mmCIF file of N, CA and C in Angstrom:
data_model
loop_
_atom_site.group_PDB
_atom_site.id
_atom_site.type_symbol
_atom_site.label_atom_id
_atom_site.label_comp_id
_atom_site.label_asym_id
_atom_site.label_seq_id
_atom_site.Cartn_x
_atom_site.Cartn_y
_atom_site.Cartn_z
ATOM 1 N N UNK Z 1250 9.029 1.618 7.115
ATOM 2 C CA UNK Z 1250 7.934 0.684 6.894
ATOM 3 C C UNK Z 1250 7.772 -0.232 8.100
ATOM 4 N N UNK Z 1251 6.694 -0.958 8.114
ATOM 5 C CA UNK Z 1251 6.444 -1.864 9.236
ATOM 6 C C UNK Z 1251 7.499 -2.947 9.328
ATOM 7 N N UNK Z 1252 8.007 -3.399 8.190
ATOM 8 C CA UNK Z 1252 9.020 -4.454 8.207
ATOM 9 C C UNK Z 1252 10.310 -3.985 8.864
ATOM 10 N N UNK Z 1253 10.643 -2.711 8.718
ATOM 11 C CA UNK Z 1253 11.881 -2.198 9.296
ATOM 12 C C UNK Z 1253 11.735 -1.933 10.786
ATOM 13 N N UNK Z 1254 10.574 -1.517 11.208
ATOM 14 C CA UNK Z 1254 10.375 -1.175 12.616
ATOM 15 C C UNK Z 1254 10.602 -2.391 13.492
ATOM 16 N N UNK Z 1255 11.462 -2.265 14.459
ATOM 17 C CA UNK Z 1255 11.722 -3.361 15.374
ATOM 18 C C UNK Z 1255 12.616 -4.436 14.813
ATOM 19 N N UNK Z 1256 13.226 -4.169 13.653
ATOM 20 C CA UNK Z 1256 14.082 -5.157 13.019
ATOM 21 C C UNK Z 1256 15.421 -5.303 13.718
ATOM 22 N N UNK Z 1257 16.127 -6.368 13.346
ATOM 23 C CA UNK Z 1257 17.412 -6.649 13.980
ATOM 24 C C UNK Z 1257 18.540 -5.784 13.445
ATOM 25 N N UNK Z 1258 18.788 -5.857 12.121
ATOM 26 C CA UNK Z 1258 19.862 -5.084 11.500
ATOM 27 C C UNK Z 1258 19.255 -4.273 10.367
ATOM 28 N N UNK Z 1259 19.442 -2.963 10.413
ATOM 29 C CA UNK Z 1259 18.957 -2.067 9.357
ATOM 30 C C UNK Z 1259 20.174 -1.505 8.654
ATOM 31 N N UNK Z 1260 20.303 -1.770 7.337
ATOM 32 C CA UNK Z 1260 21.466 -1.314 6.586
ATOM 33 C C UNK Z 1260 21.042 -0.349 5.495
ATOM 34 N N UNK Z 1261 21.530 0.888 5.585
ATOM 35 C CA UNK Z 1261 21.214 1.909 4.590
ATOM 36 C C UNK Z 1261 22.482 2.577 4.086
ATOM 37 N N UNK Z 1262 23.621 1.923 4.224
ATOM 38 C CA UNK Z 1262 24.892 2.510 3.819
ATOM 39 C C UNK Z 1262 25.086 2.531 2.318
ATOM 40 N N UNK Z 1263 26.139 3.193 1.872
ATOM 41 C CA UNK Z 1263 26.407 3.292 0.441
ATOM 42 C C UNK Z 1263 27.580 2.426 0.008
ATOM 43 N N UNK Z 1264 28.373 1.943 0.935
ATOM 44 C CA UNK Z 1264 29.508 1.096 0.592
ATOM 45 C C UNK Z 1264 29.225 -0.358 0.897
ATOM 46 N N UNK Z 1265 30.111 -1.227 0.448
ATOM 47 C CA UNK Z 1265 29.951 -2.653 0.692
ATOM 48 C C UNK Z 1265 30.177 -2.965 2.172
ATOM 49 N N UNK Z 1266 29.328 -3.837 2.715
ATOM 50 C CA UNK Z 1266 29.453 -4.273 4.099
ATOM 51 C C UNK Z 1266 29.127 -5.754 4.188
ATOM 52 N N UNK Z 1267 29.476 -6.359 5.316
ATOM 53 C CA UNK Z 1267 29.246 -7.787 5.518
ATOM 54 C C UNK Z 1267 28.689 -8.049 6.907
ATOM 55 N N UNK Z 1268 27.695 -8.931 6.964
ATOM 56 C CA UNK Z 1268 27.230 -9.501 8.225
ATOM 57 C C UNK Z 1268 27.635 -10.966 8.165
ATOM 58 N N UNK Z 1269 28.450 -11.418 9.101
ATOM 59 C CA UNK Z 1269 28.874 -12.814 9.088
ATOM 60 C C UNK Z 1269 28.969 -13.358 10.510
ATOM 61 N N UNK Z 1270 28.522 -14.590 10.667
ATOM 62 C CA UNK Z 1270 28.626 -15.258 11.955
ATOM 63 C C UNK Z 1270 27.733 -14.695 13.040
ATOM 64 N N UNK Z 1271 26.690 -13.980 12.681
ATOM 65 C CA UNK Z 1271 25.805 -13.347 13.667
ATOM 66 C C UNK Z 1271 24.576 -14.218 13.920
ATOM 67 N N UNK Z 1272 23.888 -13.933 15.003
ATOM 68 C CA UNK Z 1272 22.570 -14.513 15.279
ATOM 69 C C UNK Z 1272 21.593 -13.357 15.362
ATOM 70 N N UNK Z 1273 20.567 -13.399 14.492
ATOM 71 C CA UNK Z 1273 19.567 -12.337 14.431
ATOM 72 C C UNK Z 1273 18.222 -13.010 14.633
ATOM 73 N N UNK Z 1274 17.652 -12.858 15.830
ATOM 74 C CA UNK Z 1274 16.403 -13.570 16.084
ATOM 75 C C UNK Z 1274 15.453 -12.811 16.994
ATOM 76 N N UNK Z 1275 14.180 -13.182 16.851
ATOM 77 C CA UNK Z 1275 13.101 -12.701 17.722
ATOM 78 C C UNK Z 1275 12.921 -11.188 17.713
ATOM 79 N N UNK Z 1276 13.022 -10.579 16.538
ATOM 80 C CA UNK Z 1276 12.748 -9.150 16.387
ATOM 81 C C UNK Z 1276 11.312 -8.950 15.928
ATOM 82 N N UNK Z 1277 10.755 -7.783 16.168
ATOM 83 C CA UNK Z 1277 9.367 -7.511 15.782
ATOM 84 C C UNK Z 1277 9.223 -7.041 14.345
ATOM 85 N N UNK Z 1278 10.304 -7.004 13.595
ATOM 86 C CA UNK Z 1278 10.282 -6.678 12.172
ATOM 87 C C UNK Z 1278 11.128 -7.692 11.433
ATOM 88 N N UNK Z 1279 11.757 -7.276 10.345
ATOM 89 C CA UNK Z 1279 12.663 -8.155 9.605
ATOM 90 C C UNK Z 1279 13.937 -8.388 10.406
ATOM 91 N N UNK Z 1280 14.538 -9.553 10.183
ATOM 92 C CA UNK Z 1280 15.815 -9.815 10.832
ATOM 93 C C UNK Z 1280 16.897 -8.893 10.310
ATOM 94 N N UNK Z 1281 17.007 -8.820 8.973
ATOM 95 C CA UNK Z 1281 17.948 -7.913 8.318
ATOM 96 C C UNK Z 1281 17.173 -7.156 7.246
ATOM 97 N N UNK Z 1282 17.217 -5.837 7.303
ATOM 98 C CA UNK Z 1282 16.447 -4.975 6.408
ATOM 99 C C UNK Z 1282 17.420 -4.100 5.630
ATOM 100 N N UNK Z 1283 17.445 -4.239 4.294
ATOM 101 C CA UNK Z 1283 18.442 -3.575 3.453
ATOM 102 C C UNK Z 1283 17.756 -2.535 2.565
ATOM 103 N N UNK Z 1284 18.220 -1.293 2.616
ATOM 104 C CA UNK Z 1284 17.705 -0.242 1.725
ATOM 105 C C UNK Z 1284 18.838 0.400 0.945
ATOM 106 N N UNK Z 1285 19.903 -0.358 0.698
ATOM 107 C CA UNK Z 1285 21.072 0.183 0.010
ATOM 108 C C UNK Z 1285 21.716 -0.919 -0.828
ATOM 109 N N UNK Z 1286 22.929 -0.654 -1.281
ATOM 110 C CA UNK Z 1286 23.646 -1.593 -2.138
ATOM 111 C C UNK Z 1286 24.657 -2.418 -1.359
ATOM 112 N N UNK Z 1287 24.923 -3.618 -1.863
ATOM 113 C CA UNK Z 1287 26.100 -4.405 -1.513
ATOM 114 C C UNK Z 1287 26.236 -4.766 -0.035
ATOM 115 N N UNK Z 1288 25.279 -5.509 0.483
ATOM 116 C CA UNK Z 1288 25.416 -6.077 1.827
ATOM 117 C C UNK Z 1288 25.492 -7.580 1.672
ATOM 118 N N UNK Z 1289 26.612 -8.178 2.091
ATOM 119 C CA UNK Z 1289 26.771 -9.624 2.067
ATOM 120 C C UNK Z 1289 26.364 -10.190 3.423
ATOM 121 N N UNK Z 1290 25.603 -11.283 3.399
ATOM 122 C CA UNK Z 1290 25.159 -11.948 4.622
ATOM 123 C C UNK Z 1290 25.595 -13.403 4.520
ATOM 124 N N UNK Z 1291 26.546 -13.802 5.360
ATOM 125 C CA UNK Z 1291 27.082 -15.153 5.299
ATOM 126 C C UNK Z 1291 27.171 -15.779 6.681
ATOM 127 N N UNK Z 1292 26.953 -17.087 6.732
ATOM 128 C CA UNK Z 1292 27.121 -17.872 7.959
ATOM 129 C C UNK Z 1292 26.401 -17.260 9.158
ATOM 130 N N UNK Z 1293 25.189 -16.783 8.930
ATOM 131 C CA UNK Z 1293 24.403 -16.101 9.953
ATOM 132 C C UNK Z 1293 23.108 -16.870 10.205
ATOM 133 N N UNK Z 1294 22.670 -16.910 11.441
ATOM 134 C CA UNK Z 1294 21.409 -17.550 11.814
ATOM 135 C C UNK Z 1294 20.347 -16.472 11.954
ATOM 136 N N UNK Z 1295 19.238 -16.626 11.201
ATOM 137 C CA UNK Z 1295 18.177 -15.618 11.165
ATOM 138 C C UNK Z 1295 16.850 -16.348 11.400
ATOM 139 N N UNK Z 1296 16.322 -16.263 12.609
ATOM 140 C CA UNK Z 1296 15.135 -17.042 12.965
ATOM 141 C C UNK Z 1296 14.187 -16.253 13.867
ATOM 142 N N UNK Z 1297 12.914 -16.619 13.801
ATOM 143 C CA UNK Z 1297 11.930 -16.118 14.753
ATOM 144 C C UNK Z 1297 11.598 -14.648 14.658
ATOM 145 N N UNK Z 1298 11.902 -14.005 13.539
ATOM 146 C CA UNK Z 1298 11.562 -12.591 13.362
ATOM 147 C C UNK Z 1298 10.125 -12.476 12.868
ATOM 148 N N UNK Z 1299 9.431 -11.406 13.206
ATOM 149 C CA UNK Z 1299 8.012 -11.267 12.871
ATOM 150 C C UNK Z 1299 7.749 -11.050 11.389
ATOM 151 N N UNK Z 1300 8.691 -10.464 10.677
ATOM 152 C CA UNK Z 1300 8.529 -10.206 9.237
ATOM 153 C C UNK Z 1300 9.502 -11.115 8.473
ATOM 154 N N UNK Z 1301 10.074 -10.634 7.357
ATOM 155 C CA UNK Z 1301 11.016 -11.427 6.568
ATOM 156 C C UNK Z 1301 12.305 -11.680 7.342
ATOM 157 N N UNK Z 1302 12.965 -12.789 7.013
ATOM 158 C CA UNK Z 1302 14.302 -13.014 7.570
ATOM 159 C C UNK Z 1302 15.272 -11.968 7.057
ATOM 160 N N UNK Z 1303 15.346 -11.839 5.712
ATOM 161 C CA UNK Z 1303 16.139 -10.804 5.045
ATOM 162 C C UNK Z 1303 15.224 -10.097 4.062
ATOM 163 N N UNK Z 1304 15.172 -8.776 4.121
ATOM 164 C CA UNK Z 1304 14.320 -7.995 3.228
ATOM 165 C C UNK Z 1304 15.144 -6.903 2.570
ATOM 166 N N UNK Z 1305 15.077 -6.826 1.220
ATOM 167 C CA UNK Z 1305 15.754 -5.740 0.486
ATOM 168 C C UNK Z 1305 14.686 -4.952 -0.257
ATOM 169 N N UNK Z 1306 14.644 -3.635 -0.015
ATOM 170 C CA UNK Z 1306 13.597 -2.813 -0.624
ATOM 171 C C UNK Z 1306 14.125 -1.816 -1.639
ATOM 172 N N UNK Z 1307 15.430 -1.605 -1.715
ATOM 173 C CA UNK Z 1307 15.969 -0.623 -2.654
ATOM 174 C C UNK Z 1307 17.417 -0.971 -2.954
ATOM 175 N N UNK Z 1308 17.992 -0.240 -3.875
ATOM 176 C CA UNK Z 1308 19.391 -0.448 -4.230
ATOM 177 C C UNK Z 1308 19.527 -1.329 -5.455
ATOM 178 N N UNK Z 1309 20.632 -1.144 -6.153
ATOM 179 C CA UNK Z 1309 20.865 -1.897 -7.383
ATOM 180 C C UNK Z 1309 22.099 -2.767 -7.302
ATOM 181 N N UNK Z 1310 22.780 -2.763 -6.194
ATOM 182 C CA UNK Z 1310 23.990 -3.574 -6.047
ATOM 183 C C UNK Z 1310 23.647 -5.029 -5.844
ATOM 184 N N UNK Z 1311 24.663 -5.853 -5.880
ATOM 185 C CA UNK Z 1311 24.445 -7.279 -5.681
ATOM 186 C C UNK Z 1311 24.791 -7.663 -4.248
ATOM 187 N N UNK Z 1312 24.056 -8.628 -3.747
ATOM 188 C CA UNK Z 1312 24.292 -9.148 -2.417
ATOM 189 C C UNK Z 1312 24.727 -10.602 -2.534
ATOM 190 N N UNK Z 1313 25.584 -11.034 -1.622
ATOM 191 C CA UNK Z 1313 25.910 -12.439 -1.477
ATOM 192 C C UNK Z 1313 25.178 -12.917 -0.231
ATOM 193 N N UNK Z 1314 24.264 -13.848 -0.403
ATOM 194 C CA UNK Z 1314 23.534 -14.432 0.721
ATOM 195 C C UNK Z 1314 23.839 -15.918 0.659
ATOM 196 N N UNK Z 1315 24.711 -16.380 1.566
ATOM 197 C CA UNK Z 1315 25.240 -17.731 1.446
ATOM 198 C C UNK Z 1315 25.559 -18.343 2.803
ATOM 199 N N UNK Z 1316 25.260 -19.639 2.941
ATOM 200 C CA UNK Z 1316 25.649 -20.375 4.137
ATOM 201 C C UNK Z 1316 24.892 -19.994 5.386
ATOM 202 N N UNK Z 1317 23.707 -19.415 5.243
ATOM 203 C CA UNK Z 1317 22.924 -18.960 6.389
ATOM 204 C C UNK Z 1317 21.900 -20.013 6.812
ATOM 205 N N UNK Z 1318 21.456 -19.926 8.045
ATOM 206 C CA UNK Z 1318 20.333 -20.704 8.535
ATOM 207 C C UNK Z 1318 19.183 -19.726 8.712
ATOM 208 N N UNK Z 1319 18.143 -19.869 7.894
ATOM 209 C CA UNK Z 1319 17.008 -18.935 7.900
ATOM 210 C C UNK Z 1319 15.729 -19.747 8.007
ATOM 211 N N UNK Z 1320 14.995 -19.603 9.120
ATOM 212 C CA UNK Z 1320 13.745 -20.337 9.272
ATOM 213 C C UNK Z 1320 12.871 -19.712 10.363
ATOM 214 N N UNK Z 1321 11.603 -20.115 10.353
ATOM 215 C CA UNK Z 1321 10.636 -19.727 11.388
ATOM 216 C C UNK Z 1321 10.433 -18.225 11.509
ATOM 217 N N UNK Z 1322 10.541 -17.509 10.393
ATOM 218 C CA UNK Z 1322 10.244 -16.077 10.378
ATOM 219 C C UNK Z 1322 8.776 -15.887 9.999
ATOM 220 N N UNK Z 1323 8.197 -14.737 10.310
ATOM 221 C CA UNK Z 1323 6.784 -14.496 10.095
ATOM 222 C C UNK Z 1323 6.356 -14.324 8.650
ATOM 223 N N UNK Z 1324 7.312 -14.057 7.757
ATOM 224 C CA UNK Z 1324 7.004 -13.878 6.331
ATOM 225 C C UNK Z 1324 8.046 -14.696 5.547
ATOM 226 N N UNK Z 1325 8.513 -14.164 4.431
ATOM 227 C CA UNK Z 1325 9.490 -14.881 3.610
ATOM 228 C C UNK Z 1325 10.842 -15.012 4.306
ATOM 229 N N UNK Z 1326 11.555 -16.062 3.968
ATOM 230 C CA UNK Z 1326 12.925 -16.184 4.466
ATOM 231 C C UNK Z 1326 13.801 -15.093 3.896
ATOM 232 N N UNK Z 1327 13.736 -14.927 2.564
ATOM 233 C CA UNK Z 1327 14.496 -13.889 1.857
ATOM 234 C C UNK Z 1327 13.550 -13.206 0.883
ATOM 235 N N UNK Z 1328 13.382 -11.896 0.999
ATOM 236 C CA UNK Z 1328 12.533 -11.132 0.111
ATOM 237 C C UNK Z 1328 13.377 -10.088 -0.612
ATOM 238 N N UNK Z 1329 13.661 -10.364 -1.893
ATOM 239 C CA UNK Z 1329 14.443 -9.428 -2.704
ATOM 240 C C UNK Z 1329 13.512 -8.677 -3.604
#
């Protein structure tokens, strides 16, 4: 999709993973784009992306999104 194209982090894995302490900024799509289950995003700065800061389009697992700085993105900060 357009939101994924040019994004910072694209996660389509099947197991649990974590993004922590990263800076994800100035991408032409979403900062973090999730199409799977169980991605935790903590203590990460997500700014200046053209689409959503964090976008989840599929999967039934739970995510922990905590302690992040998310602002100045082109669409929603977090789109679940």
